[in-house]
Amino acid sequence: MSEVTAGLPADFFWGVATSAYQIEGAHDEDGRTPSIWDTFARRPGAVANGENGDVACDHYHRMPADVALIASLGVDKYRFSVSWPRVQPGGRGPVNPKGIDFYSRLVDELLEQGVDPWLTLYHWDLPQELEDAGGWPHRDTAHRFAEYAGLVHDALGDRVPTWTTLNEPWCSAMLGYDTGRHAPGRRDFDEAMRAVHHLLLGHGLAVRELRSRGAGSSGITLNMGVHTPASDDPRDVDAARRADGLGTRIYLDPLVHGRYPEDVLADIAARGASIPVQPGDLEIISAPLDVLGVNYYTSHVLKAADDPAVPEVVSQGAPVTAMGWEIVPEGLTSLLVRLQQDYGVPMVITENGAAFDDLDVSDGYVADADRVEYLAAHISAVAAAVRDGADVRGYLAWSLMDNFEWGYGYAKRFGIVRVDYETQVRTVKQSGRWYRDLITGSRGTTARP
Ligand code: FCB
C-alpha cells in the first residue's frame, strides 16, 4: 500500500465522474429538447468564447469506446448524470424511448466491462419548459423532479445500484438564481432561497419514489469546503459563520436533522427573503441518506465585507489551480472529520480534481505532474480523515476527461484524460496513468473479482 492510501479500508472504492451536459453533445438528437444550459450558453457573454455543449466530447456517439477507456483505468465505479430533457423532453409526460435507451446501453456496457454505474439524476440541466414555468423557485418543479426520478428508475433500476438525486444544489440555487453566473442566470436572493427549499424537497420526494421502487443506495451530492475566519475579529468570525450557514448547514441540517438552522433563517429574513416550508416538507427532506456525496475542490478564508450579509473571500496564500482556486488539501481532512461529527452519514468523495493548463503535450503524452500532485495530496487527505474516524467509502476523481466547464467553456481542463476537441481523440494523461497505478497498487496483488 502506498503512503497516499495508508489507512484506507480494503474495500475502499475508486472511480471517475462526469456529467451529461459537459460531455454528451448531441444536443438536439433523438428527441432531446433544450435545457436551461442550452439556453443560457446562447446568451451573449454567459460562457467564455461563446461556447456551448452542442458537441462537447461527443460522448453520445462515442459511448462504447469511452466505457472501454473507463475500464482501462481499472476503476470500480463510473459516476455519470442523466440528461432530464433527453429522457423526458420538456420535463413532463412519458419517457422518450430513444433518450432512455442511450443510458440503458451505457449501463449495460459498464456492467459488461466490470464497472458499477453510479447515476446522478440532476446535474444542472433543467428542461427549459420547467424554467419557463417558474424553475426551481416554483414548488411544482420538485414534483416534476420526483416523477422524472421514478421514470428513470423504472427503466434502469434493475441494473443501477447507486442513485444520487442532485449534484450540488448550492450551485443550482446560488449561481443559478442569486449571482446569475450559471443557468438560468437570474439574480434574486429570495428566488434563490425558494430554489434551495424546492431542490431539497425535490430530493426528498425523489428518494421516496426511488425507495418505493426498491432502489439500492440513495443519496445527494453537496459541494463543500471549510470556512475559516480571516481573524478573530467578531465580524470575520460572523462572516465565516454565514458562509458555512448558506454553504453547508442550510442543506445538511434539514437533510439530516429535519430542520433549517435558526441563525441562517434569521440571516435570510434580515435580507427580506424566506424559505417557503409547508407542513410535512421537512419529514420528506430528512428521509435517511444512504450516502452523502462530498465534492471538494478548495476551502475559503472569509472576511467581513461592507455588506455583512455577503462575506468576502480572501487569499490564504496557497498555490492556485487554473481556476484560481487555492489548493488546500488539509481542508478536506477537516471537512470530512467535521461532517462525521455533525452529521454521521457514510460519505463518498463524488468529485475532486483540478484544472491545469496541460501545456506539455507531445507524442501522445500529457505531462501533468501538477494534477498528479493535487490528486495525491487530496487522496492522502481523505486517508488522514479516515484515520481520524471519518466514514468515507470511496473516491471518484473529477473528471474522466476534459469537458465543457460551464461558464468557462472548454478553456479549463479537469480531465485525467485529454480531449482534443478538433479530433475528439482521447489521450490518457500522466495523471490518468498514475491514478490507474494507484488503484492497482491499493488492491495489492489480489485481482479484482
Ligand atoms: C463542480 C461541478 C462539476 C465541475 C466541477 C469542476 O462544481 O459539479 O460539474 O464543473 O465543479
PDB file of N, CA, C and O in Angstrom, residues 27 58 61 141 202 259 312 323 350 359 380 420 434:
ATOM      1  N   HIS A  27     -27.019  17.614 -28.821  1.00  0.00           N
ATOM      2  CA  HIS A  27     -27.957  18.429 -28.039  1.00  0.00           C
ATOM      3  C   HIS A  27     -29.376  18.400 -28.590  1.00  0.00           C
ATOM      4  O   HIS A  27     -30.324  18.655 -27.849  1.00  0.00           O
ATOM      5  N   ASP A  58     -18.675  14.730 -27.528  1.00  0.00           N
ATOM      6  CA  ASP A  58     -19.368  13.830 -28.453  1.00  0.00           C
ATOM      7  C   ASP A  58     -19.546  12.427 -27.848  1.00  0.00           C
ATOM      8  O   ASP A  58     -19.595  11.427 -28.558  1.00  0.00           O
ATOM      9  N   HIS A  61     -22.095   9.773 -29.084  1.00  0.00           N
ATOM     10  CA  HIS A  61     -21.793   8.902 -30.227  1.00  0.00           C
ATOM     11  C   HIS A  61     -20.584   8.008 -29.983  1.00  0.00           C
ATOM     12  O   HIS A  61     -20.291   7.148 -30.796  1.00  0.00           O
ATOM     13  N   THR A 141     -41.810  22.284  -9.504  1.00  0.00           N
ATOM     14  CA  THR A 141     -40.605  21.677 -10.097  1.00  0.00           C
ATOM     15  C   THR A 141     -40.135  20.478  -9.251  1.00  0.00           C
ATOM     16  O   THR A 141     -39.639  19.492  -9.794  1.00  0.00           O
ATOM     17  N   GLY A 202     -37.486  18.401  -3.711  1.00  0.00           N
ATOM     18  CA  GLY A 202     -37.390  17.514  -4.882  1.00  0.00           C
ATOM     19  C   GLY A 202     -36.528  16.305  -4.574  1.00  0.00           C
ATOM     20  O   GLY A 202     -36.865  15.170  -4.923  1.00  0.00           O
ATOM     21  N   ARG A 259     -34.429  20.060  10.176  1.00  0.00           N
ATOM     22  CA  ARG A 259     -34.766  21.459  10.472  1.00  0.00           C
ATOM     23  C   ARG A 259     -33.737  22.387   9.834  1.00  0.00           C
ATOM     24  O   ARG A 259     -32.564  22.032   9.680  1.00  0.00           O
ATOM     25  N   GLU A 312     -16.589  38.352   2.226  1.00  0.00           N
ATOM     26  CA  GLU A 312     -15.580  38.409   1.175  1.00  0.00           C
ATOM     27  C   GLU A 312     -14.586  37.255   1.370  1.00  0.00           C
ATOM     28  O   GLU A 312     -14.167  36.984   2.498  1.00  0.00           O
ATOM     29  N   MET A 323      -8.200  27.439 -12.267  1.00  0.00           N
ATOM     30  CA  MET A 323      -9.457  28.126 -11.944  1.00  0.00           C
ATOM     31  C   MET A 323      -9.214  29.284 -10.990  1.00  0.00           C
ATOM     32  O   MET A 323     -10.147  30.012 -10.647  1.00  0.00           O
ATOM     33  N   THR A 350     -17.482  12.327  -4.204  1.00  0.00           N
ATOM     34  CA  THR A 350     -18.065  12.124  -5.530  1.00  0.00           C
ATOM     35  C   THR A 350     -17.412  13.009  -6.588  1.00  0.00           C
ATOM     36  O   THR A 350     -17.639  12.793  -7.780  1.00  0.00           O
ATOM     37  N   LEU A 359       0.033  22.266 -20.721  1.00  0.00           N
ATOM     38  CA  LEU A 359       0.732  22.804 -21.895  1.00  0.00           C
ATOM     39  C   LEU A 359       1.745  21.817 -22.458  1.00  0.00           C
ATOM     40  O   LEU A 359       2.163  21.923 -23.601  1.00  0.00           O
ATOM     41  N   SER A 380      -4.500  11.565  -0.012  1.00  0.00           N
ATOM     42  CA  SER A 380      -3.857  11.441   1.319  1.00  0.00           C
ATOM     43  C   SER A 380      -4.706  12.119   2.386  1.00  0.00           C
ATOM     44  O   SER A 380      -4.791  11.633   3.517  1.00  0.00           O
ATOM     45  N   ASP A 420      -8.880  16.173 -27.368  1.00  0.00           N
ATOM     46  CA  ASP A 420      -8.560  17.116 -28.437  1.00  0.00           C
ATOM     47  C   ASP A 420      -9.906  17.439 -29.094  1.00  0.00           C
ATOM     48  O   ASP A 420     -10.502  16.576 -29.744  1.00  0.00           O
ATOM     49  N   TRP A 434      -1.123   7.520 -13.533  1.00  0.00           N
ATOM     50  CA  TRP A 434      -0.785   7.482 -12.106  1.00  0.00           C
ATOM     51  C   TRP A 434      -1.979   6.945 -11.298  1.00  0.00           C
ATOM     52  O   TRP A 434      -1.816   6.110 -10.408  1.00  0.00           O
TER      53      TRP A 434
END
